CSV table of C-alpha atoms in Angstrom, one decimal:
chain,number,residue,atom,x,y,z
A,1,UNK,CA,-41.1,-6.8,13.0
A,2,UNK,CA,-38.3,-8.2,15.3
A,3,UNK,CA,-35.7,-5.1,15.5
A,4,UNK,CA,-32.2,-4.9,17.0
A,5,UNK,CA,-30.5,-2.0,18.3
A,6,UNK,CA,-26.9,-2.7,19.2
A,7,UNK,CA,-25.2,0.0,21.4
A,8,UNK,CA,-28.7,1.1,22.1
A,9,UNK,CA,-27.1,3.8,24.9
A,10,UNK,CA,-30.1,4.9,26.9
A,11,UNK,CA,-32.5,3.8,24.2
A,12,UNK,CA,-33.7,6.9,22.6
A,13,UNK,CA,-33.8,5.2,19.0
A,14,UNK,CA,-35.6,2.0,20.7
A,15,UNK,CA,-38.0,4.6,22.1
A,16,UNK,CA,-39.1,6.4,18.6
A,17,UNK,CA,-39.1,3.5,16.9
A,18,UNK,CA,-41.6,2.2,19.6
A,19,UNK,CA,-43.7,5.3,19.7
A,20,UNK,CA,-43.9,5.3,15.8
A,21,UNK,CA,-44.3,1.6,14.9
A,22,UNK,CA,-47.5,1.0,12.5
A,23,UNK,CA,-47.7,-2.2,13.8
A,24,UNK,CA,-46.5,-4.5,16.8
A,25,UNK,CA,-42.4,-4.5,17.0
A,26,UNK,CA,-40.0,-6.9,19.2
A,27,UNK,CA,-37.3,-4.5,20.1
A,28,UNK,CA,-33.7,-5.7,21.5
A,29,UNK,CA,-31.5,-3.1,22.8
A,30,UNK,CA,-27.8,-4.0,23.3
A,31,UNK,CA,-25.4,-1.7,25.8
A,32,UNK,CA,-22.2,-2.7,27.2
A,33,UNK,CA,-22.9,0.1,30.1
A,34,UNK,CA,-24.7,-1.4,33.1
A,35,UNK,CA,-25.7,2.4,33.6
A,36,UNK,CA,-27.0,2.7,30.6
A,37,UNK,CA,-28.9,-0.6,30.3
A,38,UNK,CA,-30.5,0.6,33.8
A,39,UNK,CA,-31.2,3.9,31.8
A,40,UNK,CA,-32.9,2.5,29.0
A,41,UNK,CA,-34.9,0.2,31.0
A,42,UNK,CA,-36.7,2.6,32.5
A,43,UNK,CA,-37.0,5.0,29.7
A,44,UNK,CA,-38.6,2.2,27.6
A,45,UNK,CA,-41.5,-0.2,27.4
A,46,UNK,CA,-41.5,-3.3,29.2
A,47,UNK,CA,-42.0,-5.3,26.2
A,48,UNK,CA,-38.4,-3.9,25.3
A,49,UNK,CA,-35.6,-6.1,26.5
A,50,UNK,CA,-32.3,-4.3,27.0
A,51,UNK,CA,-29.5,-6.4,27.8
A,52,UNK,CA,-25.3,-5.9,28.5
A,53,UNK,CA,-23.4,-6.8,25.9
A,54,UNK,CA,-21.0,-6.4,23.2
A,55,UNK,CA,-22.0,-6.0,20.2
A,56,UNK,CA,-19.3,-7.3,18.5
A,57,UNK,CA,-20.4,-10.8,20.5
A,58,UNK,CA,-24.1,-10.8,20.8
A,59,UNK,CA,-25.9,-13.1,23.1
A,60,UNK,CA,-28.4,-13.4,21.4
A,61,UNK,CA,-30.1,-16.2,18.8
A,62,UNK,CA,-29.4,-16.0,14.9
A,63,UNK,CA,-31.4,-14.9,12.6
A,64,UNK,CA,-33.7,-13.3,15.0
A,65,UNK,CA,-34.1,-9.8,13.8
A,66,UNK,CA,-35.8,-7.8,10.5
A,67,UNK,CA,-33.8,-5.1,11.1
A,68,UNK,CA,-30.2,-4.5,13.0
A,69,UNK,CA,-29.2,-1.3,13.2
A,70,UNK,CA,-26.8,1.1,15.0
A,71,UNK,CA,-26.4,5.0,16.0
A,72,UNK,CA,-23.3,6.6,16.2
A,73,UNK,CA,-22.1,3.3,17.7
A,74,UNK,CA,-20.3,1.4,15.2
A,75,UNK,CA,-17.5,3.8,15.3
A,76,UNK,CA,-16.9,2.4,18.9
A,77,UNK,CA,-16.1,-1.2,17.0
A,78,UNK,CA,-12.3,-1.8,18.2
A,79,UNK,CA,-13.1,-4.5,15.2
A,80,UNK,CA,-15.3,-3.6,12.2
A,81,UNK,CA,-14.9,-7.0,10.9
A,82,UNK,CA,-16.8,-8.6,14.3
A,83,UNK,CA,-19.6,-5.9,14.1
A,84,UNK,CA,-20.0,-6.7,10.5
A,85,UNK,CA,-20.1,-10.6,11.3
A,86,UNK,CA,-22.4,-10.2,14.1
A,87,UNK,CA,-25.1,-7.9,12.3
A,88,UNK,CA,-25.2,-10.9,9.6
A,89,UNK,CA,-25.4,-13.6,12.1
A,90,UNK,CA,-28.5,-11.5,13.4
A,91,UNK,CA,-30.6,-10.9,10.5
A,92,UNK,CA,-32.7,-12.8,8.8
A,93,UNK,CA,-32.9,-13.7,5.2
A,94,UNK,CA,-33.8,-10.6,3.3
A,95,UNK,CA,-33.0,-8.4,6.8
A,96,UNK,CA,-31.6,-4.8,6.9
A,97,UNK,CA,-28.7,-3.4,8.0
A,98,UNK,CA,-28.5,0.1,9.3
A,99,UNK,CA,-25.7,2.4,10.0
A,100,UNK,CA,-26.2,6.0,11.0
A,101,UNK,CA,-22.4,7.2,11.8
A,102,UNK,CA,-19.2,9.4,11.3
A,103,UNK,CA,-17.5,8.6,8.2
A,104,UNK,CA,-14.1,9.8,6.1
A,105,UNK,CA,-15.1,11.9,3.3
A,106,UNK,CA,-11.6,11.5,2.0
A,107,UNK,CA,-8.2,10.8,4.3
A,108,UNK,CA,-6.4,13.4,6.0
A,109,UNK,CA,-4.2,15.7,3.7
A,110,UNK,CA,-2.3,17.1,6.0
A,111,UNK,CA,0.2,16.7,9.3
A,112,UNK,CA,-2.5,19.1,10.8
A,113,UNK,CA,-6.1,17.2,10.1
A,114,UNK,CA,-3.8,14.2,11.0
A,115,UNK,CA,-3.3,15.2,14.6
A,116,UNK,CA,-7.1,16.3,14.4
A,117,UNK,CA,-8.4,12.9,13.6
A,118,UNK,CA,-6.0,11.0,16.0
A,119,UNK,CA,-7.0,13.2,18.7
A,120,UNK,CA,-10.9,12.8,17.7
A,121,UNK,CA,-9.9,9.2,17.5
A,122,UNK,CA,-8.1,8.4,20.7
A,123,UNK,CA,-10.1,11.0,23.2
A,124,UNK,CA,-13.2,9.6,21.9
A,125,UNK,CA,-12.6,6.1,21.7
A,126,UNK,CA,-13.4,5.5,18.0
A,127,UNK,CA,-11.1,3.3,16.1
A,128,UNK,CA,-13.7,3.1,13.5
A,129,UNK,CA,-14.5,5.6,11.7
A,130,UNK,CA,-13.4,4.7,8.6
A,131,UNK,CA,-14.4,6.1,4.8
A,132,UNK,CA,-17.5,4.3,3.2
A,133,UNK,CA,-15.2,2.7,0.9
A,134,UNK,CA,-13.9,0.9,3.5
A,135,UNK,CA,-17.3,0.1,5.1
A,136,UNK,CA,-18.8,-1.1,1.6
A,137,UNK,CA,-15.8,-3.8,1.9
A,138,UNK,CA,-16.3,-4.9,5.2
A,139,UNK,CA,-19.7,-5.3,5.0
A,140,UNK,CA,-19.7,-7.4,1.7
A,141,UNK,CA,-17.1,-9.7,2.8
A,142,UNK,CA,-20.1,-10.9,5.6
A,143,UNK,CA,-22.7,-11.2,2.7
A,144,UNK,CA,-23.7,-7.5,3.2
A,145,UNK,CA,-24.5,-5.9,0.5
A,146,UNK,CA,-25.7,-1.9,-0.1
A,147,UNK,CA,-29.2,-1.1,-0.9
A,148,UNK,CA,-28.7,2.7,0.4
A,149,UNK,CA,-26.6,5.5,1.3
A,150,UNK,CA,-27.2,9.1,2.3
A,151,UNK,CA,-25.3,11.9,3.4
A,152,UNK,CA,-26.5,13.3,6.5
A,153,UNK,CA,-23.9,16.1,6.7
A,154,UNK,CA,-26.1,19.0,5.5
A,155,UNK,CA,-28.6,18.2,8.5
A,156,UNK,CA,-25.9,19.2,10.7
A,157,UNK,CA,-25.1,23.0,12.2
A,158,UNK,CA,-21.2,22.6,11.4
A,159,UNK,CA,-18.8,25.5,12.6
A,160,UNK,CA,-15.3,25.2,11.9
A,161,UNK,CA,-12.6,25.6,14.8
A,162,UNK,CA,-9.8,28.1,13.5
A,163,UNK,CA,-6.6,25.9,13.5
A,164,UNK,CA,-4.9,27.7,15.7
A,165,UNK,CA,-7.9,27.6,18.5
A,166,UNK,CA,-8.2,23.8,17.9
A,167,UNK,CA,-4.5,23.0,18.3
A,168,UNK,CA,-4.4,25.0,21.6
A,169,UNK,CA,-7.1,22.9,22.7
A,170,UNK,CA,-5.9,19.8,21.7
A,171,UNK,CA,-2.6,20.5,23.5
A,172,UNK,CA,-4.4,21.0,26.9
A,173,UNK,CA,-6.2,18.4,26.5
A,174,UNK,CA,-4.1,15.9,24.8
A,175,UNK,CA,-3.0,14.4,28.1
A,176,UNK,CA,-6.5,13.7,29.7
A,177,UNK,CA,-7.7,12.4,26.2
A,178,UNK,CA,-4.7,10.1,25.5
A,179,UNK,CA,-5.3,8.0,28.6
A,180,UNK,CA,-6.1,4.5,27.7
A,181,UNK,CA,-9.8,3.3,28.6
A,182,UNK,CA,-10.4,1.5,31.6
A,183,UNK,CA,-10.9,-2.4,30.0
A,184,UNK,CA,-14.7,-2.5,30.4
A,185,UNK,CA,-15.0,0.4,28.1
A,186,UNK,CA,-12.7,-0.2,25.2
A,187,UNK,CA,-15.7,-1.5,23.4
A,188,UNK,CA,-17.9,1.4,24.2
A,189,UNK,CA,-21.4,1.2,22.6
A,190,UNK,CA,-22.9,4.5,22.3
């Protein structure tokens, strides 16, 4: 099995995937931090190649890989349409795709979960986190079709921030978050 993890960050998924494989696995991690490449590299095992990169313009051979997949890193896409078009270029015929990432259960309803999500947006640098409607749509305009989906929200320990603590936050710390990336980072992987 020849698997792909793009935005690999220090290469914890590479690494269970490794430890748990039934049987022999090529496995491709993709970073664009030279930190976290370095990271990875030494986390992993040799026979892992971790590489710089963008994932939205992989250097890497097409139709290479069973499965492509990506963790909490597609959100990071500054264009869903590349990642989606990349991911196909990459697998082979009959490959998988795999997302595990934020979504929009529904849009914002409200001035106040507006300012929420743009300040989620722009202090963490994801420009994609979009609704799986909108995912569905990209991914089927590069021959990507669904064969799954699950909700992972109930997995998670969620504690809501009363409004009035989370707009005091976001007020202190809307001038630190709203600074634009430096250029290396505006693609950040994960």
């Amino acid at each position: 099995c020849d698997v792909a993890d793009l935005g690999c960050g220090v290469g914890g998924g590479l690494r269970f995937l490794l430890d748990h494989a039934q049987a022999p696995m090529n496995a491709v991690g993709l970073t664009l931090s030279p930190t976290q490449a370095r990271l990875a590299r030494a986390r992993l095992h040799p026979a892992a190649l971790v590489i710089e990169g963008d994932f939205q313009a992989v250097p890497l051979p097409a139709g290479a890989f069973d499965l492509v997949y990506s963790i909490e890193a597609f959100v990071h896409a500054p264009d869903p349409s590349r990642y989606f078009a990349e991911a196909a270029r990459l697998l082979r015929p009959g490959g998988r795709l795999l997302l595990i990432d934020d979504t929009l259960a529904r849009p914002p309803r409200d001035t106040y979960e507006h300012r929420m999500l743009d300040l989620y947006v722009r202090g963490w640098h994801v420009p994609s986190v979009v609704s799986v409607d909108v995912l569905r749509a990209q991914a089927a305009r590069h021959g990507l079709r669904p064969h799954d989906e699950t909700v992972l929200t109930s997995w998670l320990r969620l504690r809501a921030v009363p409004p009035w603590l989370a707009s005091a936050l976001a007020r202190v710390a809307r001038p630190l978050l709203m600074r634009r990336p430096p250029k290396k980072y505006g693609a950040a992987l994960g």
